PDB file of C-alpha atoms in Angstrom:
ATOM      1  CA  MET A   1      27.218 -42.924  -6.100  1.00  0.00           C
ATOM      2  CA  ALA A   2      24.127 -40.988  -5.256  1.00  0.00           C
ATOM      3  CA  SER A   3      22.049 -41.389  -2.155  1.00  0.00           C
ATOM      4  CA  PHE A   4      19.884 -43.939  -3.896  1.00  0.00           C
ATOM      5  CA  PHE A   5      22.838 -46.104  -5.006  1.00  0.00           C
ATOM      6  CA  THR A   6      22.712 -45.060  -8.630  1.00  0.00           C
ATOM      7  CA  GLN A   7      25.769 -44.546 -10.795  1.00  0.00           C
ATOM      8  CA  LEU A   8      26.307 -40.918 -11.764  1.00  0.00           C
ATOM      9  CA  ARG A   9      28.078 -39.462 -14.745  1.00  0.00           C
ATOM     10  CA  LEU A  10      29.440 -35.983 -14.463  1.00  0.00           C
ATOM     11  CA  ALA A  11      31.967 -35.736 -17.293  1.00  0.00           C
ATOM     12  CA  ALA A  12      30.866 -35.330 -20.882  1.00  0.00           C
ATOM     13  CA  ASP A  13      32.650 -35.181 -24.265  1.00  0.00           C
ATOM     14  CA  VAL A  14      30.323 -34.334 -27.142  1.00  0.00           C
ATOM     15  CA  ALA A  15      31.127 -34.094 -30.873  1.00  0.00           C
ATOM     16  CA  ASP A  16      29.002 -31.318 -32.341  1.00  0.00           C
ATOM     17  CA  PHE A  17      28.357 -31.402 -36.101  1.00  0.00           C
ATOM     18  CA  GLN A  18      25.480 -28.885 -36.089  1.00  0.00           C
ATOM     19  CA  LEU A  19      27.066 -25.667 -34.786  1.00  0.00           C
ATOM     20  CA  PRO A  20      29.875 -25.538 -37.391  1.00  0.00           C
ATOM     21  CA  GLU A  21      27.232 -25.909 -40.088  1.00  0.00           C
ATOM     22  CA  ARG A  22      24.921 -23.346 -38.506  1.00  0.00           C
ATOM     23  CA  PHE A  23      27.736 -20.775 -38.194  1.00  0.00           C
ATOM     24  CA  GLN A  24      29.189 -21.742 -41.592  1.00  0.00           C
ATOM     25  CA  LEU A  25      32.605 -22.486 -40.101  1.00  0.00           C
ATOM     26  CA  GLN A  26      35.300 -23.645 -42.525  1.00  0.00           C
ATOM     27  CA  PHE A  27      39.021 -24.179 -42.567  1.00  0.00           C
ATOM     28  CA  ARG A  28      41.597 -24.832 -45.237  1.00  0.00           C
ATOM     29  CA  ALA A  29      43.169 -28.235 -44.723  1.00  0.00           C
ATOM     30  CA  PRO A  30      46.560 -29.386 -45.963  1.00  0.00           C
ATOM     31  CA  ALA A  31      46.460 -31.217 -49.259  1.00  0.00           C
ATOM     32  CA  PRO A  32      46.636 -34.993 -48.922  1.00  0.00           C
ATOM     33  CA  ALA A  33      49.688 -36.837 -50.260  1.00  0.00           C
ATOM     34  CA  THR A  34      49.043 -38.017 -53.805  1.00  0.00           C
ATOM     35  CA  ARG A  35      51.712 -40.709 -54.135  1.00  0.00           C
ATOM     36  CA  GLU A  36      53.730 -42.808 -51.772  1.00  0.00           C
ATOM     37  CA  GLY A  37      56.734 -40.977 -50.491  1.00  0.00           C
ATOM     38  CA  GLU A  38      55.313 -37.507 -51.166  1.00  0.00           C
ATOM     39  CA  GLU A  39      54.717 -35.288 -48.184  1.00  0.00           C
ATOM     40  CA  ALA A  40      51.372 -33.857 -47.322  1.00  0.00           C
ATOM     41  CA  GLY A  41      51.295 -30.305 -46.096  1.00  0.00           C
ATOM     42  CA  ALA A  42      50.942 -27.981 -49.045  1.00  0.00           C
ATOM     43  CA  GLU A  43      47.824 -25.908 -48.620  1.00  0.00           C
ATOM     44  CA  SER A  44      44.941 -26.798 -50.844  1.00  0.00           C
ATOM     45  CA  ASN A  45      42.134 -24.573 -51.994  1.00  0.00           C
ATOM     46  CA  GLU A  46      39.586 -26.972 -50.545  1.00  0.00           C
ATOM     47  CA  TYR A  47      37.631 -25.868 -47.488  1.00  0.00           C
ATOM     48  CA  GLN A  48      36.423 -28.390 -44.944  1.00  0.00           C
ATOM     49  CA  ARG A  49      33.827 -28.265 -42.207  1.00  0.00           C
ATOM     50  CA  PRO A  50      35.247 -28.661 -38.643  1.00  0.00           C
ATOM     51  CA  VAL A  51      33.727 -30.669 -35.814  1.00  0.00           C
ATOM     52  CA  ILE A  52      33.394 -28.893 -32.469  1.00  0.00           C
ATOM     53  CA  ILE A  53      34.164 -30.961 -29.380  1.00  0.00           C
ATOM     54  CA  HIS A  54      32.454 -29.789 -26.195  1.00  0.00           C
ATOM     55  CA  ARG A  55      34.149 -31.067 -23.053  1.00  0.00           C
ATOM     56  CA  ALA A  56      32.830 -30.716 -19.523  1.00  0.00           C
ATOM     57  CA  VAL A  57      34.989 -32.534 -16.999  1.00  0.00           C
ATOM     58  CA  LEU A  58      32.617 -31.969 -14.076  1.00  0.00           C
ATOM     59  CA  GLY A  59      29.449 -31.752 -16.107  1.00  0.00           C
ATOM     60  CA  SER A  60      27.819 -28.580 -14.979  1.00  0.00           C
ATOM     61  CA  LEU A  61      28.757 -26.970 -11.709  1.00  0.00           C
ATOM     62  CA  GLU A  62      25.110 -26.841 -10.665  1.00  0.00           C
ATOM     63  CA  ARG A  63      24.707 -30.554 -11.290  1.00  0.00           C
ATOM     64  CA  MET A  64      27.797 -31.373  -9.245  1.00  0.00           C
ATOM     65  CA  ILE A  65      26.607 -29.213  -6.332  1.00  0.00           C
ATOM     66  CA  ALA A  66      23.164 -30.831  -6.493  1.00  0.00           C
ATOM     67  CA  ILE A  67      24.726 -34.302  -6.329  1.00  0.00           C
ATOM     68  CA  LEU A  68      26.921 -33.305  -3.362  1.00  0.00           C
ATOM     69  CA  THR A  69      23.948 -31.725  -1.579  1.00  0.00           C
ATOM     70  CA  GLU A  70      21.882 -34.865  -2.073  1.00  0.00           C
ATOM     71  CA  ASN A  71      24.759 -37.090  -0.996  1.00  0.00           C
ATOM     72  CA  PHE A  72      25.463 -35.164   2.219  1.00  0.00           C
ATOM     73  CA  ALA A  73      21.738 -34.455   2.830  1.00  0.00           C
ATOM     74  CA  GLY A  74      22.678 -30.852   3.657  1.00  0.00           C
ATOM     75  CA  LYS A  75      25.111 -31.927   6.403  1.00  0.00           C
ATOM     76  CA  TRP A  76      28.293 -30.729   4.738  1.00  0.00           C
ATOM     77  CA  PRO A  77      31.657 -31.886   6.089  1.00  0.00           C
ATOM     78  CA  PHE A  78      33.443 -29.179   8.056  1.00  0.00           C
ATOM     79  CA  TRP A  79      36.022 -28.305   5.386  1.00  0.00           C
ATOM     80  CA  LEU A  80      33.277 -27.785   2.777  1.00  0.00           C
ATOM     81  CA  SER A  81      30.511 -26.361   4.958  1.00  0.00           C
ATOM     82  CA  PRO A  82      29.170 -22.836   4.419  1.00  0.00           C
ATOM     83  CA  ARG A  83      28.106 -22.797   8.107  1.00  0.00           C
ATOM     84  CA  GLN A  84      31.051 -24.012  10.130  1.00  0.00           C
ATOM     85  CA  VAL A  85      30.644 -22.357  13.550  1.00  0.00           C
ATOM     86  CA  MET A  86      27.768 -20.525  15.252  1.00  0.00           C
ATOM     87  CA  VAL A  87      28.620 -18.587  18.410  1.00  0.00           C
ATOM     88  CA  VAL A  88      25.605 -18.382  20.742  1.00  0.00           C
ATOM     89  CA  PRO A  89      25.783 -15.925  23.663  1.00  0.00           C
ATOM     90  CA  VAL A  90      23.771 -16.898  26.749  1.00  0.00           C
ATOM     91  CA  THR A  91      22.801 -13.294  27.577  1.00  0.00           C
ATOM     92  CA  GLY A  92      23.233  -9.827  26.135  1.00  0.00           C
ATOM     93  CA  VAL A  93      25.989  -9.133  28.652  1.00  0.00           C
ATOM     94  CA  VAL A  94      28.411 -11.370  26.711  1.00  0.00           C
ATOM     95  CA  PHE A  95      27.576 -10.139  23.175  1.00  0.00           C
ATOM     96  CA  GLY A  96      30.979  -8.416  23.033  1.00  0.00           C
ATOM     97  CA  TYR A  97      32.808 -11.602  23.993  1.00  0.00           C
ATOM     98  CA  ALA A  98      30.762 -13.628  21.490  1.00  0.00           C
ATOM     99  CA  GLU A  99      31.749 -11.179  18.756  1.00  0.00           C
ATOM    100  CA  SER A 100      35.432 -11.411  19.754  1.00  0.00           C
ATOM    101  CA  VAL A 101      35.265 -15.231  19.546  1.00  0.00           C
ATOM    102  CA  ARG A 102      33.673 -14.938  16.098  1.00  0.00           C
ATOM    103  CA  LYS A 103      36.428 -12.564  15.008  1.00  0.00           C
ATOM    104  CA  GLN A 104      39.157 -14.943  16.228  1.00  0.00           C
ATOM    105  CA  LEU A 105      37.559 -17.800  14.297  1.00  0.00           C
ATOM    106  CA  HIS A 106      37.095 -15.641  11.205  1.00  0.00           C
ATOM    107  CA  ASP A 107      40.715 -14.426  11.374  1.00  0.00           C
ATOM    108  CA  ALA A 108      41.806 -18.078  11.541  1.00  0.00           C
ATOM    109  CA  GLY A 109      39.999 -18.697   8.231  1.00  0.00           C
ATOM    110  CA  PHE A 110      36.705 -20.211   9.362  1.00  0.00           C
ATOM    111  CA  TYR A 111      33.131 -19.220   8.589  1.00  0.00           C
ATOM    112  CA  ALA A 112      31.689 -18.099  11.911  1.00  0.00           C
ATOM    113  CA  ASP A 113      28.567 -16.193  12.855  1.00  0.00           C
ATOM    114  CA  VAL A 114      27.011 -14.869  16.070  1.00  0.00           C
ATOM    115  CA  ASP A 115      23.331 -15.104  16.981  1.00  0.00           C
ATOM    116  CA  VAL A 116      22.571 -11.858  18.795  1.00  0.00           C
ATOM    117  CA  SER A 117      18.820 -12.132  18.314  1.00  0.00           C
ATOM    118  CA  GLY A 118      16.415 -11.720  21.208  1.00  0.00           C
ATOM    119  CA  ASP A 119      15.473 -15.411  21.125  1.00  0.00           C
ATOM    120  CA  THR A 120      15.890 -17.693  24.131  1.00  0.00           C
ATOM    121  CA  LEU A 121      19.078 -19.727  24.447  1.00  0.00           C
ATOM    122  CA  ASN A 122      17.277 -22.966  23.516  1.00  0.00           C
ATOM    123  CA  LYS A 123      15.772 -21.338  20.420  1.00  0.00           C
ATOM    124  CA  LYS A 124      19.169 -19.972  19.319  1.00  0.00           C
ATOM    125  CA  ILE A 125      20.735 -23.413  19.690  1.00  0.00           C
ATOM    126  CA  ARG A 126      17.825 -25.035  17.840  1.00  0.00           C
ATOM    127  CA  LYS A 127      18.143 -22.540  14.953  1.00  0.00           C
ATOM    128  CA  ALA A 128      21.870 -23.310  14.682  1.00  0.00           C
ATOM    129  CA  GLU A 129      21.129 -27.061  14.677  1.00  0.00           C
ATOM    130  CA  LEU A 130      18.478 -26.671  11.970  1.00  0.00           C
ATOM    131  CA  SER A 131      20.867 -24.653   9.809  1.00  0.00           C
ATOM    132  CA  GLN A 132      23.314 -27.597  10.060  1.00  0.00           C
ATOM    133  CA  CYS A 133      26.179 -25.681  11.674  1.00  0.00           C
ATOM    134  CA  ASN A 134      29.056 -28.070  12.315  1.00  0.00           C
ATOM    135  CA  PHE A 135      29.899 -26.552  15.715  1.00  0.00           C
ATOM    136  CA  ILE A 136      27.852 -24.437  18.115  1.00  0.00           C
ATOM    137  CA  CYS A 137      29.883 -22.478  20.653  1.00  0.00           C
ATOM    138  CA  VAL A 138      27.800 -21.407  23.654  1.00  0.00           C
ATOM    139  CA  VAL A 139      29.402 -18.561  25.601  1.00  0.00           C
ATOM    140  CA  GLY A 140      28.408 -17.068  28.933  1.00  0.00           C
ATOM    141  CA  ALA A 141      30.050 -15.228  31.803  1.00  0.00           C
ATOM    142  CA  GLU A 142      32.011 -18.341  32.867  1.00  0.00           C
ATOM    143  CA  GLU A 143      33.445 -18.819  29.366  1.00  0.00           C
ATOM    144  CA  GLN A 144      34.219 -15.114  29.115  1.00  0.00           C
ATOM    145  CA  ASP A 145      36.228 -15.213  32.377  1.00  0.00           C
ATOM    146  CA  GLU A 146      38.175 -18.277  31.197  1.00  0.00           C
ATOM    147  CA  GLY A 147      38.620 -17.122  27.568  1.00  0.00           C
ATOM    148  CA  SER A 148      36.970 -20.318  26.398  1.00  0.00           C
ATOM    149  CA  VAL A 149      33.908 -21.739  24.615  1.00  0.00           C
ATOM    150  CA  ASN A 150      31.458 -24.542  25.374  1.00  0.00           C
ATOM    151  CA  VAL A 151      31.347 -26.546  22.137  1.00  0.00           C
ATOM    152  CA  ARG A 152      28.468 -28.632  20.811  1.00  0.00           C
ATOM    153  CA  CYS A 153      29.244 -30.742  17.763  1.00  0.00           C
ATOM    154  CA  ARG A 154      26.609 -31.650  15.165  1.00  0.00           C
ATOM    155  CA  ASP A 155      28.175 -35.065  14.505  1.00  0.00           C
ATOM    156  CA  ASP A 156      28.772 -36.013  18.161  1.00  0.00           C
ATOM    157  CA  VAL A 157      25.563 -36.704  20.111  1.00  0.00           C
ATOM    158  CA  GLY A 158      27.481 -36.731  23.409  1.00  0.00           C
ATOM    159  CA  THR A 159      28.141 -32.980  23.214  1.00  0.00           C
ATOM    160  CA  LYS A 160      24.494 -31.876  23.132  1.00  0.00           C
ATOM    161  CA  ALA A 161      24.411 -30.993  26.842  1.00  0.00           C
ATOM    162  CA  LYS A 162      26.692 -28.540  28.646  1.00  0.00           C
ATOM    163  CA  GLY A 163      30.133 -30.051  28.545  1.00  0.00           C
ATOM    164  CA  GLN A 164      33.538 -28.876  29.546  1.00  0.00           C
ATOM    165  CA  THR A 165      34.870 -25.649  28.155  1.00  0.00           C
ATOM    166  CA  ILE A 166      37.773 -25.421  25.712  1.00  0.00           C
ATOM    167  CA  PRO A 167      40.118 -22.425  25.394  1.00  0.00           C
ATOM    168  CA  VAL A 168      39.468 -20.583  22.125  1.00  0.00           C
ATOM    169  CA  ALA A 169      43.071 -21.046  20.909  1.00  0.00           C
ATOM    170  CA  ALA A 170      42.857 -24.824  21.478  1.00  0.00           C
ATOM    171  CA  PHE A 171      39.488 -24.921  19.690  1.00  0.00           C
ATOM    172  CA  VAL A 172      40.989 -23.119  16.679  1.00  0.00           C
ATOM    173  CA  LYS A 173      43.862 -25.650  16.554  1.00  0.00           C
ATOM    174  CA  GLN A 174      41.402 -28.548  16.588  1.00  0.00           C
ATOM    175  CA  LEU A 175      39.357 -26.922  13.815  1.00  0.00           C
ATOM    176  CA  ASP A 176      42.545 -26.507  11.767  1.00  0.00           C
ATOM    177  CA  ALA A 177      43.276 -30.219  12.202  1.00  0.00           C
ATOM    178  CA  ILE A 178      39.746 -31.207  11.118  1.00  0.00           C
ATOM    179  CA  LYS A 179      39.922 -28.900   8.105  1.00  0.00           C
ATOM    180  CA  ALA A 180      43.341 -30.229   7.053  1.00  0.00           C
ATOM    181  CA  SER A 181      42.278 -33.879   7.384  1.00  0.00           C
ATOM    182  CA  LYS A 182      39.206 -33.337   5.155  1.00  0.00           C
ATOM    183  CA  THR A 183      37.320 -35.927   7.181  1.00  0.00           C
ATOM    184  CA  LEU A 184      33.590 -36.372   6.703  1.00  0.00           C
ATOM    185  CA  GLN A 185      32.907 -36.418  10.468  1.00  0.00           C
ATOM    186  CA  SER A 186      33.325 -33.207  12.461  1.00  0.00           C
ATOM    187  CA  GLN A 187      34.383 -34.373  15.909  1.00  0.00           C
ATOM    188  CA  LEU A 188      36.825 -32.755  18.296  1.00  0.00           C
ATOM    189  CA  SER A 189      39.615 -34.832  19.755  1.00  0.00           C
ATOM    190  CA  ASN A 190      39.647 -35.228  23.526  1.00  0.00           C
TER     191      ASN A 190
END
């Protein structure tokens, strides 16, 4: 179903009679049986025109992606998202720690990025929200000392303000669980 409750068809099987004619394709078919009890199979000198069958199980890849994009309205589920985690450092002092968090997430198999621009913290968070990142990890001196991240989840309104910090290793385990479950909602377990 599409966003507007319309039935969609992705698969297609098409019998093509024009291309074999255009390319002058022919094949030699076995001779038909002439009497009852005789076997068919001897080659005849008659050439026949084939029919080409085009089969597209998913339709076109572009069409399928367009339907998924419309269905999710750009808010991809975590396991399918091209922007899974954005690490946002509070100040330039913790850029190194932010990069190490990104590397840990990347090494665990997740798409993660760091915003090291000169923008204010609120602007960095807003940019990550607008780009539909599933999780925004805000890191500062406190998180660096604890080896943790302060996580904001796109699908959980309750995590928009500063919440409690989560150790990076525990965060990675929770992300693994979300990815394995292939759920449509990206929410951390408490």
